CSV table of C-alpha atoms in Angstrom, one decimal:
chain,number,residue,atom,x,y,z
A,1029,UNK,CA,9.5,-4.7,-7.6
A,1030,UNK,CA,12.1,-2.3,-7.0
A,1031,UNK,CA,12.5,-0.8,-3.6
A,1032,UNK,CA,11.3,2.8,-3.2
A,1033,UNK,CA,14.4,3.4,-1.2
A,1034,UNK,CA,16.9,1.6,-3.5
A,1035,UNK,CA,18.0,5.4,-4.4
A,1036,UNK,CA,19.4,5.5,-0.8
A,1037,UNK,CA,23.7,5.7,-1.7
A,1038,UNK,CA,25.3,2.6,-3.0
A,1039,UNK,CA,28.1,4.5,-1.7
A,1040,UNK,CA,27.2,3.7,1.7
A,1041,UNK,CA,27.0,0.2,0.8
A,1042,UNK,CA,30.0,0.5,-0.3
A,1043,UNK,CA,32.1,1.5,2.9
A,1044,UNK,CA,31.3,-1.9,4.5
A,1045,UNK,CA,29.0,-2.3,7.8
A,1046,UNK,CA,29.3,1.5,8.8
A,1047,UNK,CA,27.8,2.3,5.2
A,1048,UNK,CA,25.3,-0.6,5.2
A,1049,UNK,CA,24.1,0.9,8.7
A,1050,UNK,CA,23.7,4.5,7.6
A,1051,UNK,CA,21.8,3.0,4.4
A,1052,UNK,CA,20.0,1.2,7.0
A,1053,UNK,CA,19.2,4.6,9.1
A,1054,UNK,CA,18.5,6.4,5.7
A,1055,UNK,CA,15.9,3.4,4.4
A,1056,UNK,CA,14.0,3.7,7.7
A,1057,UNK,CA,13.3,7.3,8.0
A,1058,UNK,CA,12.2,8.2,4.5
A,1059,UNK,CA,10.1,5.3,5.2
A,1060,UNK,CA,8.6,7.1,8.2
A,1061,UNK,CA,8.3,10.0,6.0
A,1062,UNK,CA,6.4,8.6,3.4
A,1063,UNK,CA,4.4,6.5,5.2
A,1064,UNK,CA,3.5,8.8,8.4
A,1065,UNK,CA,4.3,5.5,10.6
A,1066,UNK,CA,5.0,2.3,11.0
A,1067,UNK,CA,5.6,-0.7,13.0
A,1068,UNK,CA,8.6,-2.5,13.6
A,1069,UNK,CA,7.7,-5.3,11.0
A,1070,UNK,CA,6.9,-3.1,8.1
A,1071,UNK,CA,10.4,-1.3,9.1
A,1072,UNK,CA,11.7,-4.7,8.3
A,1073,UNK,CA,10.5,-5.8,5.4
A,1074,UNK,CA,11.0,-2.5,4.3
A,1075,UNK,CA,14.9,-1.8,4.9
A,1076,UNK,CA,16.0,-5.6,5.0
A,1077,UNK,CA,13.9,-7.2,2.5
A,1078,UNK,CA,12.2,-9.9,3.9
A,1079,UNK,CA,11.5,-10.4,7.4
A,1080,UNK,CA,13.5,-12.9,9.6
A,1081,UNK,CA,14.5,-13.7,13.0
A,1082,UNK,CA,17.4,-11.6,12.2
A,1083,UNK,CA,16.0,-8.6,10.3
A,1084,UNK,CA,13.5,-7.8,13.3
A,1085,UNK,CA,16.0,-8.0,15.9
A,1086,UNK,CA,18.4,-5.4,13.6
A,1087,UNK,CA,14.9,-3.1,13.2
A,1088,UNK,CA,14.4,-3.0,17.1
A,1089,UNK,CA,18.2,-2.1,17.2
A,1090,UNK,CA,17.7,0.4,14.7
A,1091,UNK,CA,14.6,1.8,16.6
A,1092,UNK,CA,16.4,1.6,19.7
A,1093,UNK,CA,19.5,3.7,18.6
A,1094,UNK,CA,17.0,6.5,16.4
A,1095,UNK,CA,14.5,6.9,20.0
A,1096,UNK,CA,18.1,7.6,21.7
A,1097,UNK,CA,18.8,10.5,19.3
A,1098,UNK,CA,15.5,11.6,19.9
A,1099,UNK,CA,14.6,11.4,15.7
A,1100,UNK,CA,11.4,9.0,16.2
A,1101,UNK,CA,8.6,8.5,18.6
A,1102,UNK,CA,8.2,5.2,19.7
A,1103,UNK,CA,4.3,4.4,20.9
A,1104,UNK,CA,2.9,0.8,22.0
A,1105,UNK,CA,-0.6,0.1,20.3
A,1106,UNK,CA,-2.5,-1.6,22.3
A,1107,UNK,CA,-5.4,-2.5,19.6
A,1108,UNK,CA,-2.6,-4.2,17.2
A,1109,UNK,CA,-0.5,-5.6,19.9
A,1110,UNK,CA,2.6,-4.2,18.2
A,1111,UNK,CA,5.3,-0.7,18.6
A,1112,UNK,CA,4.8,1.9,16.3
A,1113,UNK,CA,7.2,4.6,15.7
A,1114,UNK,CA,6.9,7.9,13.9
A,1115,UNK,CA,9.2,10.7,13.6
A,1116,UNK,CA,9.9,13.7,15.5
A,1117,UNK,CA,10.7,17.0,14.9
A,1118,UNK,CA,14.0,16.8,15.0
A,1119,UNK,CA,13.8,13.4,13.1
A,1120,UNK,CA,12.2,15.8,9.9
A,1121,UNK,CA,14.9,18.4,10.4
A,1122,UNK,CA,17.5,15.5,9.8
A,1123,UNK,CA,16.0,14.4,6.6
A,1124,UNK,CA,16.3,18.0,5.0
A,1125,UNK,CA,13.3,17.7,3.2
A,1126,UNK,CA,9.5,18.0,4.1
A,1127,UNK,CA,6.7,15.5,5.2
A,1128,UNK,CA,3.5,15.2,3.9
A,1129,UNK,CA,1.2,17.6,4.6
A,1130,UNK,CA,3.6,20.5,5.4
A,1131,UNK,CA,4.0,18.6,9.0
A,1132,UNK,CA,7.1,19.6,11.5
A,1133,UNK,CA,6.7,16.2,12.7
A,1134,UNK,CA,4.3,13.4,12.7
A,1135,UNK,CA,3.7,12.4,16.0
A,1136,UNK,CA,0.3,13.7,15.0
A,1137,UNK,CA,-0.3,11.1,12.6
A,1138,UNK,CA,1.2,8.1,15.6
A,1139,UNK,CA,-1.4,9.3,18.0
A,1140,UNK,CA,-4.4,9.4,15.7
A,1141,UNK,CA,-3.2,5.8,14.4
A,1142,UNK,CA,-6.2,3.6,12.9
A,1143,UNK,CA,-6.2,0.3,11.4
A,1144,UNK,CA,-6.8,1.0,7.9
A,1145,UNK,CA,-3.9,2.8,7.5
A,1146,UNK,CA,-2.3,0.6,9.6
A,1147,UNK,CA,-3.0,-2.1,6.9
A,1148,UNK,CA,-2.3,0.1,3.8
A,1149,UNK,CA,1.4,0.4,5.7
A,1150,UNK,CA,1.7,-3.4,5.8
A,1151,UNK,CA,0.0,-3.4,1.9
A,1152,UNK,CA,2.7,-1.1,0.5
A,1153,UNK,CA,5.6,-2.5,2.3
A,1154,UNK,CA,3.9,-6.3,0.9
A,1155,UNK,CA,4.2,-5.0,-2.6
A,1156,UNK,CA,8.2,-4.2,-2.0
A,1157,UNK,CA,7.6,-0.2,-1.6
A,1158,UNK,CA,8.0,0.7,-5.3
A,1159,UNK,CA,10.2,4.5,-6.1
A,1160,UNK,CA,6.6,5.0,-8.2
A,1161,UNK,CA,4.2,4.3,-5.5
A,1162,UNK,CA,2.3,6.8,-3.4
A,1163,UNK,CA,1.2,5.3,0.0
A,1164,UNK,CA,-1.7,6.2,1.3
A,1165,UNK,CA,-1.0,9.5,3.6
A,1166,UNK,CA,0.7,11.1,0.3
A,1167,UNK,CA,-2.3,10.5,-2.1
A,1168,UNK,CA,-4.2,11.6,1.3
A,1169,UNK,CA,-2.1,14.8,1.5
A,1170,UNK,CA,-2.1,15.1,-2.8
A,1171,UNK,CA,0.9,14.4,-3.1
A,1172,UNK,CA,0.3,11.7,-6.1
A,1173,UNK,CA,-0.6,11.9,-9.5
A,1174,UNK,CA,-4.4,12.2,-8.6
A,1175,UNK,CA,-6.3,12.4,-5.4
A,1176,UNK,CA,-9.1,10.7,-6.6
A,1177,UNK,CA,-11.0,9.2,-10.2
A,1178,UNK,CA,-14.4,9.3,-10.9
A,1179,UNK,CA,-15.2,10.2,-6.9
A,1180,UNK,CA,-13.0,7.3,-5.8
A,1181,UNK,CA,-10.4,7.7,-3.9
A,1182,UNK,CA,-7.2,4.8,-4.4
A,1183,UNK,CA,-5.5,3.7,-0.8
A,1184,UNK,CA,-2.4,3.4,-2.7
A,1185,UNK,CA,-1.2,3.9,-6.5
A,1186,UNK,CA,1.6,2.3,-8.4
A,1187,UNK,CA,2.5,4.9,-11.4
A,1188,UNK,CA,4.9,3.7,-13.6
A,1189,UNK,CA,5.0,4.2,-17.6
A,1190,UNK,CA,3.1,1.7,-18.2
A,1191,UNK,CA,0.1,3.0,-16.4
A,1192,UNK,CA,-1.5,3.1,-12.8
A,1193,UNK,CA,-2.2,-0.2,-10.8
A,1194,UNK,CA,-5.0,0.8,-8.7
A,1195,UNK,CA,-4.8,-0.5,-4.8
A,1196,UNK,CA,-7.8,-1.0,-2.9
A,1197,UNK,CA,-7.3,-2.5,0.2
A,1198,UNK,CA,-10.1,-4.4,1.8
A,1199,UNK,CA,-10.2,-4.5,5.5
A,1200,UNK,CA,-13.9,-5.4,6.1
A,1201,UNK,CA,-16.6,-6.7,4.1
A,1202,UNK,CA,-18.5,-3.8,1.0
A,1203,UNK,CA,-21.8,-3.7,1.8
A,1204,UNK,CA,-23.8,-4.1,-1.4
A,1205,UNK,CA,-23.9,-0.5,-2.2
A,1206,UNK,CA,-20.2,0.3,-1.8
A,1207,UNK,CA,-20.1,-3.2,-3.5
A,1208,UNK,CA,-22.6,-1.7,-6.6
A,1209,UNK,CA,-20.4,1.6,-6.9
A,1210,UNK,CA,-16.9,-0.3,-6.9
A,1211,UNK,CA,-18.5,-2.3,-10.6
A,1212,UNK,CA,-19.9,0.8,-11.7
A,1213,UNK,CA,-16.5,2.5,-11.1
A,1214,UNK,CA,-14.6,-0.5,-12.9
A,1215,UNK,CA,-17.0,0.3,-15.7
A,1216,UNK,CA,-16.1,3.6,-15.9
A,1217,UNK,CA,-12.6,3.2,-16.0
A,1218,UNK,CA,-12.5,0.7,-18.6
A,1219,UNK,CA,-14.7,2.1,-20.9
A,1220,UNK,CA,-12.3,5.2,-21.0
A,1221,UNK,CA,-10.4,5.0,-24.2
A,1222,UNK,CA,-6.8,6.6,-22.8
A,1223,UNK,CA,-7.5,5.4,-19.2
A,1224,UNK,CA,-4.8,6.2,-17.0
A,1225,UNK,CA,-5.6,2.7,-14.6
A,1226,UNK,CA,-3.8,-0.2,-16.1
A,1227,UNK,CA,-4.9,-3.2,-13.5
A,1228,UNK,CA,-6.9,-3.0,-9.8
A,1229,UNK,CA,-5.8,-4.7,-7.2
A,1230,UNK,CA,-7.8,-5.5,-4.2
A,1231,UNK,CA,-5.7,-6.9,-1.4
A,1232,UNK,CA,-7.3,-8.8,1.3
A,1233,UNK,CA,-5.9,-7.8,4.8
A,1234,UNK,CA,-8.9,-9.4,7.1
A,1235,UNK,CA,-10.6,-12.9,6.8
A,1236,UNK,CA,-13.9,-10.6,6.8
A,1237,UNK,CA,-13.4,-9.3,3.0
A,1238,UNK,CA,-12.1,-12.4,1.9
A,1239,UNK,CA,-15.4,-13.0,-0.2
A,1240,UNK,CA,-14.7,-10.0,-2.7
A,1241,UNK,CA,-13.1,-11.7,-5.4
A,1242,UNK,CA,-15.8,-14.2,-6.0
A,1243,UNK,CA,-17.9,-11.2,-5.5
A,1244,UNK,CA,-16.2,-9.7,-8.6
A,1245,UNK,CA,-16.8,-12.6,-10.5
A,1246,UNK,CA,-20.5,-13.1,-9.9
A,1247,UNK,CA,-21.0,-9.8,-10.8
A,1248,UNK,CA,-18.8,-9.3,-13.8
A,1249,UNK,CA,-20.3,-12.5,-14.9
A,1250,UNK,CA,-23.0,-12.7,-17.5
A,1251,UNK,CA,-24.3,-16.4,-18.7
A,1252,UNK,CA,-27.9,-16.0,-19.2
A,1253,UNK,CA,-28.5,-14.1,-22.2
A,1254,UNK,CA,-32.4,-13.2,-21.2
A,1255,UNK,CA,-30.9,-10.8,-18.3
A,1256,UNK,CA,-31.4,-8.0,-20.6
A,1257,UNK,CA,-28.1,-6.7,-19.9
A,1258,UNK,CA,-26.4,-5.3,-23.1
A,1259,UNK,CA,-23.9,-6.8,-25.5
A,1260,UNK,CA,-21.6,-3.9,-24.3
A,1261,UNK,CA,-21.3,-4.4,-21.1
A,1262,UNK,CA,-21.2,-8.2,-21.3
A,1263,UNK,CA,-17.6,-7.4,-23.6
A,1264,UNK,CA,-16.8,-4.7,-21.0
A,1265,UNK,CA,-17.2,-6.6,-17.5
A,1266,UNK,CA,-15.4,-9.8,-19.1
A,1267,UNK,CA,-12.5,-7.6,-20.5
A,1268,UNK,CA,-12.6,-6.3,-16.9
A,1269,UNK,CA,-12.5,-9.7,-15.4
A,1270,UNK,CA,-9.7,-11.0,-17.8
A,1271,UNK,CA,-7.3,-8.3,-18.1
A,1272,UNK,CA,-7.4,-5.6,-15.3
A,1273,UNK,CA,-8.5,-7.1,-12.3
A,1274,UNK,CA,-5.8,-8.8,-9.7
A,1275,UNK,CA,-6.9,-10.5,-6.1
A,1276,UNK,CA,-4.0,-10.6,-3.4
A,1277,UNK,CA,-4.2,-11.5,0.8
A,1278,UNK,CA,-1.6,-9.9,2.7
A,1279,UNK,CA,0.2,-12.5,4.9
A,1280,UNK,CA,0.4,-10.5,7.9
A,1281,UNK,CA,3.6,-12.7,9.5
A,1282,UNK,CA,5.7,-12.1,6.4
A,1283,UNK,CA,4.3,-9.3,5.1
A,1284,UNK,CA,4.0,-10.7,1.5
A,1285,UNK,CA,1.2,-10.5,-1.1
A,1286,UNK,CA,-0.3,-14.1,-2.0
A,1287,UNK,CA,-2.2,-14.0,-5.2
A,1288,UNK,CA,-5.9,-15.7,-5.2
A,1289,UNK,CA,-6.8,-17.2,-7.8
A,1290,UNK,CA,-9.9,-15.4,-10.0
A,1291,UNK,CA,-11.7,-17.8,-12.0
A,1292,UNK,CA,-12.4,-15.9,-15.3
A,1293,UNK,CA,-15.2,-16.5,-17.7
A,1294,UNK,CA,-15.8,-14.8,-20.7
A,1295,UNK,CA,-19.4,-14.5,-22.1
C-alpha cells in the first residue's frame, strides 16, 4: 500500500543524508498531524517502513532533535508503557497548514490519550498509512468522505476509486447487541445497489475480540433450511461472507496486519 507520506519531496531524497533526514522530519510530523499522536513505534513504521533495531533508535533521535526545537510534546504513558509525542504549537505553525479540528496544537489530544485510539494509530500505520486513508481523529473531526453510514461510525476508511474499505477495529469483545447491529449493518450495506463500501475489515488489536470472525461466520451462516430465514438473505449474508468481509490481528511488535483466515460457506 502506498505510504500516505510518499508525497513528502523526492527531492530531499535526492540531496543525500541531509535530504533523507528532512524527508524524515517531514514524514513524522504530518504524521502527528493526521494522526493527533503517536508513539515512538508507530513513528517508525511510519517514516522508515518497517520497524527494526535501527529504525527505533533513528525515531527516538528524531524525537529527540524535534522536543529540542520545541515542535512536539513528548509525554510517557504510563497505561501503555510506551512515549507519546504530539505536536506543539509551534510544531503546527511549522507545517503551514491546519490540524484537525481547527487545533493550534494538539497537546489536547496527548493529554486526553485513550487506548482505542491508541490502537487505531497502530491499525493505520499496520496497513502502511495509505495518501487515501482517513485515520480516526480526521473522520472524528469530518474531515473524510463521510462521518458516518447508516448510524455507524468507521474508525478508519481507505477511499480509493475502487471504493471504501471499511476499518473496524476491535479492541474488546461486542456484546451480542453491538454484535446484532454490526450484521444488520453489513446487510444494509450490501443490499445497496451503488454502495460506496467495497470490503470491511475488522482488525483484531486484543486477544479479547479475537472470537469475531468466527462470530461472523456463525451468523452469516445459514445450513438449516427450516430456520425460516429468507432465500434473500441466505444469498445476501453468503455474498457478504465471500466477497466483502476481511479478518486481520495487529501484531503489536511489528506493527503489521496478519490476515485470519475466514472459513466461507455458501448456502
Amino acid at each position: 500500500m502506498t505510504n500516505f507520506l510518499a508525497a513528502s519531496t523526492t527531492a530531499n531524497q535526492d540531496r543525500g543524508p541531509r535530504g533523507k533526514a528532512a524527508d524524515h522530519r517531514l514524514r513524522a510530523m504530518i504524521a502527528l498531524s493526521r494522526l493527533g499522536y503517536a508513539s515512538t513505534r508507530q513513528l517508525a513504521r511510519i517514516v522508515w517502513g518497517k520497524i527494526t533495531a535501527s529504525s527505533l533508535r533513528q525515531a527516538q533521535r528524531l524525537i529527540a532533535v524535534l522536543s529540542d526545537e520545541r515542535l512536539i510534546v513528548v509525554r510517557r504513558d504510563s497505561m501503555a508503557c510506551q512515549q507519546m509525542v504530539a505536536l506543539t504549537a509551534t510544531g503546527v505553525r511549522w507545517l503551514s497548514f491546519e490540524i484537525p479540528g481547527d487545533k493550534a496544537h494538539a497537546r489536547d489530544w496527548l493529554r486526553h490519550a485513550h487506548a482505542h485510539r491508541t490502537a487505531c494509530n497502530s491499525v493505520f500505520a499496520a496497513i502502511g498509512a495509505p495518501a487515501y486513508g482517513y485515520t480516526e481523529l480526521e473522520i472524528q473531526s469530518q474531515q473524510a468522505p463521510c462521518k458516518s453510514l447508516y448510524h455507524k461510525v468507521p474508525d478508519l476508511l481507505i477511499a480509493d476509486s475502487s471504493g471504501w474499505t471499511w476499518v473496524e477495529v476491535e479492541h474488546s469483545y461486542r456484546s451480542a447487541k453491538d454484535f446484532e447491529k454490526v450484521i444488520q449493518w453489513l446487510r444494509w450495506v450490501f443490499n445497496q445497489e451503488n454502495s460506496p463500501v467495497r470490503e470491511v475489515w475488522f482488525v483484531i488489536t486484543r486477544p479479547g475480540a479475537s472470537t469475531i470472525g468466527q462470530r461472523l461466520r456463525t451468523a452469516l451462516t445459514h445450513q438449516d433450511f427450516r430456520d425460516g430465514i429468507p432465500r434473500q438473505i441466505r444469498e445476501l449474508d453468503a455474498r457478504i461472507l465471500s466477497r466483502h468481509i476481511q479478518i486481520w490481528k495487529l501484531d503489536h511488535d511489528s506493527l503489521e496486519l496478519e490476515p485470519v483466515p475466514l472459513i466461507r460457506s455458501v448456502s
